[in-house]
Tab-separated table of C-alpha atoms in Angstrom:
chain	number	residue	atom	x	y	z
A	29	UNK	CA	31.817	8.272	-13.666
A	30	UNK	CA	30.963	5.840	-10.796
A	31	UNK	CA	27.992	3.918	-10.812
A	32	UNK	CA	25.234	5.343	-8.549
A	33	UNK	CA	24.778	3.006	-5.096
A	34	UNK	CA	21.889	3.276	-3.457
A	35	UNK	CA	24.167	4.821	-0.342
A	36	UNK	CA	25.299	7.503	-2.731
A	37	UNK	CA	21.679	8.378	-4.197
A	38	UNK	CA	20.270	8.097	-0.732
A	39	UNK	CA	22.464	10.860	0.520
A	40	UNK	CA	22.132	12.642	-2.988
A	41	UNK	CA	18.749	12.954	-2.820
A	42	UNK	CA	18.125	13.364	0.737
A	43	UNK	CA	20.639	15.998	0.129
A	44	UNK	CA	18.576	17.393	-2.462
A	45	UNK	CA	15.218	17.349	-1.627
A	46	UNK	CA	14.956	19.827	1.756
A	47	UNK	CA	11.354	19.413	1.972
A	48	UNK	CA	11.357	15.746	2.389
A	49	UNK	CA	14.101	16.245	5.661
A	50	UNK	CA	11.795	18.676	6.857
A	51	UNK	CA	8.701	16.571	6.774
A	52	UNK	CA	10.741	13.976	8.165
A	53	UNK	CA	11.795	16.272	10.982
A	54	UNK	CA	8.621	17.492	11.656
A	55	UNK	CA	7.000	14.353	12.125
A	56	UNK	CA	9.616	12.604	14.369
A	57	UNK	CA	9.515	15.878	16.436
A	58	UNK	CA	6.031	16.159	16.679
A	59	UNK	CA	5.629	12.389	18.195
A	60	UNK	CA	8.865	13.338	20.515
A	61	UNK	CA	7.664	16.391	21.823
A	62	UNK	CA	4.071	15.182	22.365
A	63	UNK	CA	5.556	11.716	23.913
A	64	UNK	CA	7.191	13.730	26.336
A	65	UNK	CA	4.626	16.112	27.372
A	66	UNK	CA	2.198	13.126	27.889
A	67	UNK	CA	4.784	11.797	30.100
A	68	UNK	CA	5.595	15.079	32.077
A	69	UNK	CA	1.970	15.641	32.871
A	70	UNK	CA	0.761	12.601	34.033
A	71	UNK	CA	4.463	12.121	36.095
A	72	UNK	CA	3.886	15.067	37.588
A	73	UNK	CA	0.396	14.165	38.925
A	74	UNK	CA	2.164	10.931	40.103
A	75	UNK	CA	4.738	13.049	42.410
A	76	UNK	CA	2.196	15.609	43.408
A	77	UNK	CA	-0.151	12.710	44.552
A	78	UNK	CA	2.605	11.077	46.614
A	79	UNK	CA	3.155	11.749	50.183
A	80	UNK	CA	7.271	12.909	50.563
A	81	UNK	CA	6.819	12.860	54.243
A	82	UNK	CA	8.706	9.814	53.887
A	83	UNK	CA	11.391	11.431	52.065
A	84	UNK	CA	11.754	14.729	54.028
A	85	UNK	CA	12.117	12.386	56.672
A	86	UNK	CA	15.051	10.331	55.093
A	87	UNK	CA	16.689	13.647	54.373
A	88	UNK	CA	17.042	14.912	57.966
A	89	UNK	CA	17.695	11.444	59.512
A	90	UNK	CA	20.512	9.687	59.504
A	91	UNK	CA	22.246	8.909	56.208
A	92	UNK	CA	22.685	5.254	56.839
A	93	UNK	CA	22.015	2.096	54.190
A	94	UNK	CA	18.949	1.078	55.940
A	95	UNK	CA	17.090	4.558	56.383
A	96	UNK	CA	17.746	5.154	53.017
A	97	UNK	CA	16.637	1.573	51.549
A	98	UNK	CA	13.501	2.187	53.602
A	99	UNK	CA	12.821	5.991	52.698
A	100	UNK	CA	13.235	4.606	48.728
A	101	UNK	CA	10.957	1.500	49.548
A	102	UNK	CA	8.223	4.082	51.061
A	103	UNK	CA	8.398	5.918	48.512
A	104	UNK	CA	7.736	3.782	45.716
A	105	UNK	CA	5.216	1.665	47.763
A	106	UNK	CA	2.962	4.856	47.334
A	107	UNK	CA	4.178	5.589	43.560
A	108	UNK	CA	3.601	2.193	42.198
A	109	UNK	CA	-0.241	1.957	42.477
A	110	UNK	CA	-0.433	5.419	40.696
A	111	UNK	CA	2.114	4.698	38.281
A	112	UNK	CA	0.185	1.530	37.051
A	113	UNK	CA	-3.279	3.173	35.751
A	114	UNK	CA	-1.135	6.441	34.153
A	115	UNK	CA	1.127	3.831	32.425
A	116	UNK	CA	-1.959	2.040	31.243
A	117	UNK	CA	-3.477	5.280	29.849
A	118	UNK	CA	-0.460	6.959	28.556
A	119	UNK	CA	1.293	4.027	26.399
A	120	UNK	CA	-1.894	3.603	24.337
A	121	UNK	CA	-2.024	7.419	23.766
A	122	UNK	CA	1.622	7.099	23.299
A	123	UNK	CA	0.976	4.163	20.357
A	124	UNK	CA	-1.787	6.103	18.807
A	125	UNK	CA	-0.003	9.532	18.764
A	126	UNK	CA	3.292	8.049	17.005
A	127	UNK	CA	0.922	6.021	14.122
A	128	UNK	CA	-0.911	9.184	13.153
A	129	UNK	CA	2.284	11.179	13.099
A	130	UNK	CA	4.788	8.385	11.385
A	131	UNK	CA	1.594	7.686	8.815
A	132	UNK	CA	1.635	10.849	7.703
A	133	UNK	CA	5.124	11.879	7.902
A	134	UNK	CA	6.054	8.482	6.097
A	135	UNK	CA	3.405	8.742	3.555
A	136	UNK	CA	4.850	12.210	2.483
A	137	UNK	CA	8.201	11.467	2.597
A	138	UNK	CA	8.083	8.382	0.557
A	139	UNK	CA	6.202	10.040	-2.241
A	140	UNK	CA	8.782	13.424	-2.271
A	141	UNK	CA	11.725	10.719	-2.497
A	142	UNK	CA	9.935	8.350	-5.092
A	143	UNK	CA	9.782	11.570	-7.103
A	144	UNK	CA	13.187	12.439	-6.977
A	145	UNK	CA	13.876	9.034	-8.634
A	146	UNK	CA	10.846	8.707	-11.088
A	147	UNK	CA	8.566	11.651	-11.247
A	148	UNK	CA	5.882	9.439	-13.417
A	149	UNK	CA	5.279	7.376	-10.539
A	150	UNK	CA	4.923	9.379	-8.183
A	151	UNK	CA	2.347	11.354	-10.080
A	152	UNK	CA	0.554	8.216	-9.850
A	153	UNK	CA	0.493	7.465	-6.611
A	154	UNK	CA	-2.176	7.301	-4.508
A	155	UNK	CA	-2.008	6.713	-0.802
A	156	UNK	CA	-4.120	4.713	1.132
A	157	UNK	CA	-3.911	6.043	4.288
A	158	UNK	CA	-6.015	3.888	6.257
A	159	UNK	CA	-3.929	0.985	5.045
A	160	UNK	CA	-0.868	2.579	5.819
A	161	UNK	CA	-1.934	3.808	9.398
A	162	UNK	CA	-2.861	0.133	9.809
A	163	UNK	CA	0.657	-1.025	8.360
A	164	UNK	CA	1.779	1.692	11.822
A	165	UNK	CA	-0.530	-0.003	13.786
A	166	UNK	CA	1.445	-3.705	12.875
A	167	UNK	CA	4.402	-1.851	14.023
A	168	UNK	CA	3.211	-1.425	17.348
A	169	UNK	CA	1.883	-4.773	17.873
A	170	UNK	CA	4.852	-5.961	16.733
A	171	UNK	CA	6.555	-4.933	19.705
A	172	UNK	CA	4.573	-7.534	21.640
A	173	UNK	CA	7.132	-9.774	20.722
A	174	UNK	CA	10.002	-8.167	22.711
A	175	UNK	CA	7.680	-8.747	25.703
A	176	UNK	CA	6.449	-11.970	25.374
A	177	UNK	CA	10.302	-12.497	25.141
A	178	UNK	CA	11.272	-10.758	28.110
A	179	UNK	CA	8.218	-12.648	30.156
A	180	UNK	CA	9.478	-16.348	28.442
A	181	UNK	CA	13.174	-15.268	29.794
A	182	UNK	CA	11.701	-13.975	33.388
A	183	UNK	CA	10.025	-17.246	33.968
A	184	UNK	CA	12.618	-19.618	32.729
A	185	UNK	CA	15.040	-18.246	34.431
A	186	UNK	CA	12.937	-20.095	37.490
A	187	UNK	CA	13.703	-23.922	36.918
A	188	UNK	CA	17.509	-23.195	35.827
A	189	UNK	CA	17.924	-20.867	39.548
A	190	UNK	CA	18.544	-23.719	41.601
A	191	UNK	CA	18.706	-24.075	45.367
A	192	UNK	CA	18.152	-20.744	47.773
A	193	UNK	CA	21.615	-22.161	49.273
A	194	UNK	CA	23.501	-22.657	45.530
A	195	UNK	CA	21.875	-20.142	42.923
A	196	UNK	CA	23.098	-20.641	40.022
A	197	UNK	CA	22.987	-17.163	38.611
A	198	UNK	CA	25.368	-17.337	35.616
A	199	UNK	CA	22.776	-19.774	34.087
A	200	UNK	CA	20.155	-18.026	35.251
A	201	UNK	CA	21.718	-14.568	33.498
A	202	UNK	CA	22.618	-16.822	29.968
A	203	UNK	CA	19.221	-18.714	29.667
A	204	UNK	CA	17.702	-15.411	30.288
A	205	UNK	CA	19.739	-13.375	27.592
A	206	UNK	CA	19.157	-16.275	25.206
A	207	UNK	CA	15.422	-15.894	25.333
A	208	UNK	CA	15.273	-12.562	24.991
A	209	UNK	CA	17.775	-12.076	22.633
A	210	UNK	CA	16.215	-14.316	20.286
A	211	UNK	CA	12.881	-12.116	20.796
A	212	UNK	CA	14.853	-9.002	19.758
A	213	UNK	CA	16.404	-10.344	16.326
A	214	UNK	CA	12.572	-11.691	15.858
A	215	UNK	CA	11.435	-8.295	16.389
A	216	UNK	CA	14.186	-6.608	14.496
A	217	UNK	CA	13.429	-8.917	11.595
A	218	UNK	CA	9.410	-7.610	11.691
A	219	UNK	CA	10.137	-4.229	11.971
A	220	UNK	CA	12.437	-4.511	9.386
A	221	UNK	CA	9.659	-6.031	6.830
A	222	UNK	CA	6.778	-3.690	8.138
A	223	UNK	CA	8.918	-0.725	7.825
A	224	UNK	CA	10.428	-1.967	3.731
A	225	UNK	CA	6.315	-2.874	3.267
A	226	UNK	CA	5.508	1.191	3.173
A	227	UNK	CA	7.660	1.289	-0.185
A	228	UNK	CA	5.168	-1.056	-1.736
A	229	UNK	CA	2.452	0.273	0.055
A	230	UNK	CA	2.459	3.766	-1.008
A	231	UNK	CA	4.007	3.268	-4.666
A	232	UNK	CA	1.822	0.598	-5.656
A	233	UNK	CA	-0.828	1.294	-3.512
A	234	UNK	CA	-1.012	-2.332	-1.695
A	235	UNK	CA	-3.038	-3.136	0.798
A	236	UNK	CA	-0.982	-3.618	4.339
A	237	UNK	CA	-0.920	-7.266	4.799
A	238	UNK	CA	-0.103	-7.621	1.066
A	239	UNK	CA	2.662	-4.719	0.815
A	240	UNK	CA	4.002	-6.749	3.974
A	241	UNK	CA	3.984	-10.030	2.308
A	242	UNK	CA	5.871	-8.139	-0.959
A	243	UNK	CA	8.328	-6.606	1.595
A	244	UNK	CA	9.088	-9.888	2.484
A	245	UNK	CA	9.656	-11.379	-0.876
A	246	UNK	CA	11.456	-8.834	-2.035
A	247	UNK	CA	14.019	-9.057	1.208
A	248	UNK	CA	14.225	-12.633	0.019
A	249	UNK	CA	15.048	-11.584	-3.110
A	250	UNK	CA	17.317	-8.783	-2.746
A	251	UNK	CA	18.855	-8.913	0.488
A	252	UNK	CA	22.255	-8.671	-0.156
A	253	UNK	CA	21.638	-5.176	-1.692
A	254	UNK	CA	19.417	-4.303	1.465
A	255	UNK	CA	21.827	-5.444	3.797
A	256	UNK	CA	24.748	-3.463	2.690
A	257	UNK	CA	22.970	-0.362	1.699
A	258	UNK	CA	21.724	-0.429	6.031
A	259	UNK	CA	25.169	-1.600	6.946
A	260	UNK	CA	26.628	1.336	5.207
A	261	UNK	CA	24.239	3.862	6.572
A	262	UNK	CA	24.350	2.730	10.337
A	263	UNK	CA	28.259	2.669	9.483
A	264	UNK	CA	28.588	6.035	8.740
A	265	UNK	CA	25.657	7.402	10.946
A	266	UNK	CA	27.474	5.686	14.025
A	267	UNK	CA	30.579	7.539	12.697
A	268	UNK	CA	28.696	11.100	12.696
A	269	UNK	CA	26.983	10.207	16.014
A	270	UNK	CA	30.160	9.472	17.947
A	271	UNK	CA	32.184	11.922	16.890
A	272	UNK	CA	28.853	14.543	17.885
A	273	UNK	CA	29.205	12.325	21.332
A	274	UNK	CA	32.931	13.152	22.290
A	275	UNK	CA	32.519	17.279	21.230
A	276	UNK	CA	29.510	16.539	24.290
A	277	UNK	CA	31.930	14.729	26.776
A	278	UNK	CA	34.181	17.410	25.635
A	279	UNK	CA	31.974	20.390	26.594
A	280	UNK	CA	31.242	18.460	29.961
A	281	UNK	CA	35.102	17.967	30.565
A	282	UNK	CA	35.509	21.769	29.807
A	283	UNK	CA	32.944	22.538	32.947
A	284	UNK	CA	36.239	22.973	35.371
A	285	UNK	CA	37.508	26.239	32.801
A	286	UNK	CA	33.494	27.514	31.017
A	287	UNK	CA	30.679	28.743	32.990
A	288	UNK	CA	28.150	26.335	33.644
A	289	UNK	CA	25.722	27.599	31.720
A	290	UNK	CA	27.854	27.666	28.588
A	291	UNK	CA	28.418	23.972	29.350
A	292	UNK	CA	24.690	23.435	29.448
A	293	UNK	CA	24.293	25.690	26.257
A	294	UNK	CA	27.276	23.465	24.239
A	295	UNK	CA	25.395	19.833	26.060
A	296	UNK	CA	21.396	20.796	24.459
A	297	UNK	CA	23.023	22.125	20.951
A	298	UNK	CA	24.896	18.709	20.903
A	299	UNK	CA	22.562	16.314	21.574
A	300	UNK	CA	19.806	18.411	19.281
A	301	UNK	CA	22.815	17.837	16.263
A	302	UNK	CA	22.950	13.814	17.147
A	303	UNK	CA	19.075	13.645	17.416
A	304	UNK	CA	18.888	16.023	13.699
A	305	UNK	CA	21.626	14.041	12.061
A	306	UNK	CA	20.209	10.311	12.923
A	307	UNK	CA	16.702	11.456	11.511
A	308	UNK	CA	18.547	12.587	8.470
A	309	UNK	CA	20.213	9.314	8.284
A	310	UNK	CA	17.364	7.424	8.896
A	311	UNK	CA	15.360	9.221	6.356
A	312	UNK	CA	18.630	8.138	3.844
A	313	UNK	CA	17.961	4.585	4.722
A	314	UNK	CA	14.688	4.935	3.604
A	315	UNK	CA	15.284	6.280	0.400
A	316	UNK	CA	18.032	3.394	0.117
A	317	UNK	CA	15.485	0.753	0.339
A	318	UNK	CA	13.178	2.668	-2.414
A	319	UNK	CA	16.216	3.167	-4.306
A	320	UNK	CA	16.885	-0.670	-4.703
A	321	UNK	CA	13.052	-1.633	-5.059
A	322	UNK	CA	12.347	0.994	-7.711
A	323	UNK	CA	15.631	1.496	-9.516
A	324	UNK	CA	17.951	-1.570	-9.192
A	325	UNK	CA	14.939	-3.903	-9.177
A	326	UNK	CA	12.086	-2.467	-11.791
A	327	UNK	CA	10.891	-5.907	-12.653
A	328	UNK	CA	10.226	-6.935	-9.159
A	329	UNK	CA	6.745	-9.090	-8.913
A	330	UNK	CA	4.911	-8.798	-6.309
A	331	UNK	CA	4.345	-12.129	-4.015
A	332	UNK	CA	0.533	-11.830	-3.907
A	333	UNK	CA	-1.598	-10.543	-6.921
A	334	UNK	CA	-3.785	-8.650	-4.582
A	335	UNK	CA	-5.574	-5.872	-6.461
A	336	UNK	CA	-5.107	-2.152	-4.283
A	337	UNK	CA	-7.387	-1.466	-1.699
A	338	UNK	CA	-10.059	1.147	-2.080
C-alpha cells in the first residue's frame, strides 16, 4: 500500500469531508458576490453622475483618431473625480467584508479538516476569533507591499528615462519590472506565512503574531515538504483549469454553428466549473499544509513559548 502524501490525503479528505467544500464555497462566494455588488452600485452612481453628452457626441461625429481620443479624454476627465472618493470608500468595505467572511470560513474549515486527521484535537480546539480576524487583517496590510513596490518602480523609472530626445525605455521597462517584481515574491512570501500561521492559530490556539512567527519556523523547517505538496497542487489545478479553459474557447469557437444563447449558457457554466474547481483545490492546499504540520511533523516546537490568547 503506498504511503499517504500529503497531496493524496489532501484530495482524500477534501474528497471526503463535503461539508468542509461547502463552507469553503460559501465563504469565497459570499465575499465574491458581495465584492461585486459593492462595485456595481457605487459604478453605477459613477456613470449615472457623468455627463455622456460628450459621448453621444463622439458617436454621431466623425469617427476619426482625434474625436475619439478627445470624446474618451472628456469622458474620464468627469469620471475620475467621482471615481476617487467611491474607490476610497469601497476598498475598505471591500477589506473588511473579505476578513469577516475568510475568518469565519477559514476558522471552520480548518477545524472540519483537522478532524478528519485527528478527531482528539480538534475536540480541543478552541478558536480565537478575534486573533484570527486580526491574522485576516495582516493579510490585507500585507498587500501594502505590492504598492509600495509598484510606487518604488514608478519613480525610479524617472532617473534611468533619459533625455525627452533619447528615452531609454527598455531600461526604463527592466528597472521597473525589477522593482516590482521583487515586491511581488516579498508579498508572495507573507501571504504565504500569514496564510500557513491559521494552522497554528486555530489548532493550538496562538495568538496571531505568534502563530505567524511559528508559521515561519516551521516553513524553515519543513519547506521542502511545503513546497512540493503546493507545487503539486497548482500542478494539477493548472491542469484541471486549462483543460475547463479550452471546452470555453471551444463553446465560443462553436458560436458560427449554436445559437448564441447556448454559447452564453456553455461560457457562465464553464467559468462557474474553473471558479468551483480552484476553490476546491485551494481548500486541498490547505489541508496539505495541516497535513504536514500535524501528521508528518507531530513534534514540531513552536518558535515562541507564547501562552494562547484569551
Amino acid at each position: 500500500m503506498a504511503a499517504a502524501t500529503p497531496t493524496s490525503e489532501s484530495i482524500r479528505v477534501v474528497r471526503h469531508n463535503q461539508s468542509a467544500f461547502l463552507v469553503e464555497l460559501i465563504w469565497r462566494w459570499s465575499f465574491g458576490l458581495g465584492a461585486l455588488g459593492l462595485a456595481f452600485l457605487y459604478i453605477q452612481r459613477v456613470l449615472v453622475a457623468i455627463s455622456l453628452s460628450g459621448g453621444d457626441e463622439l458617436i454621431a461625429g466623425p469617427h476619426d483618431i482625434m474625436t475619439l481620443a478627445q470624446g474618451v479624454s472628456g469622458i474620464l476627465s468627469e469620471a475620475l473625480p467621482l471615481l476617487a472618493p467611491m474607490l476610497l470608500f469601497v476598498i475598505p468595505l471591500i477589506c473588511i467584508l473579505w476578513t469577516i467572511a475568510a475568518t469565519i470560513g477559514r476558522g471552520v474549515t480548518t477545524r472540519m479538516i483537522l478532524a478528519e486527521f485527528d478527531p482528539e484535537a480538534a475536540a480541543r480546539v478552541n478558536i480565537q476569533w478575534r486573533q484570527l480576524w486580526l491574522l485576516h487583517l495582516m493579510r490585507i496590510v500585507a498587500l501594502l507591499i505590492i504598492a509600495i513596490g509598484y510606487r518604488l518602480g514608478a519613480l525610479s523609472v524617472v532617473p534611468v528615462m533619459g533625455s525627452y530626445e533619447n528615452p531609454h525605455y527598455i531600461i526604463a521597462i527592466i528597472v521597473f519590472l525589477a522593482i516590482f517584481g521583487v515586491s511581488l515574491v516579498i508579498w508572495g512570501f507573507a501571504n504565504w506565512f500569514l496564510s500557513l500561521a491559521v494552522v497554528f492559530l486555530v489548532r493550538d490556539g496562538r495568538p496571531a503574531l505568534d502563530a505567524t512567527a511559528d508559521a515561519i519556523y516551521f516553513v524553515k523547517c519543513q519547506w521542502i515538504s511545503l513546497v512540493v505538496a503546493s507545487f503539486w497542487n497548482g500542478l494539477i489545478r493548472t491542469i484541471v483549469n486549462i483543460v475547463i479553459t479550452i471546452v470555453g474557447v471551444a463553446a465560443v469557437v462553436a458560436g458560427s454553428v449554436i445559437p448564441s444563447w447556448a454559447v452564453a449558457i456553455l461560457v457562465f457554466l464553464t467559468t462557474m466549473i474553473y471558479c468551483v474547481v480552484s476553490d476546491w483545490f485551494l481548500l486541498a492546499r490547505h489541508a496539505a499544509y495541516l497535513f504536514v504540520a500535524h501528521v508528518e511533523r507531530p513534534d514540531f516546537v513552536p518558535a515562541t513559548s507564547a501562552e494562547p490568547a484569551t
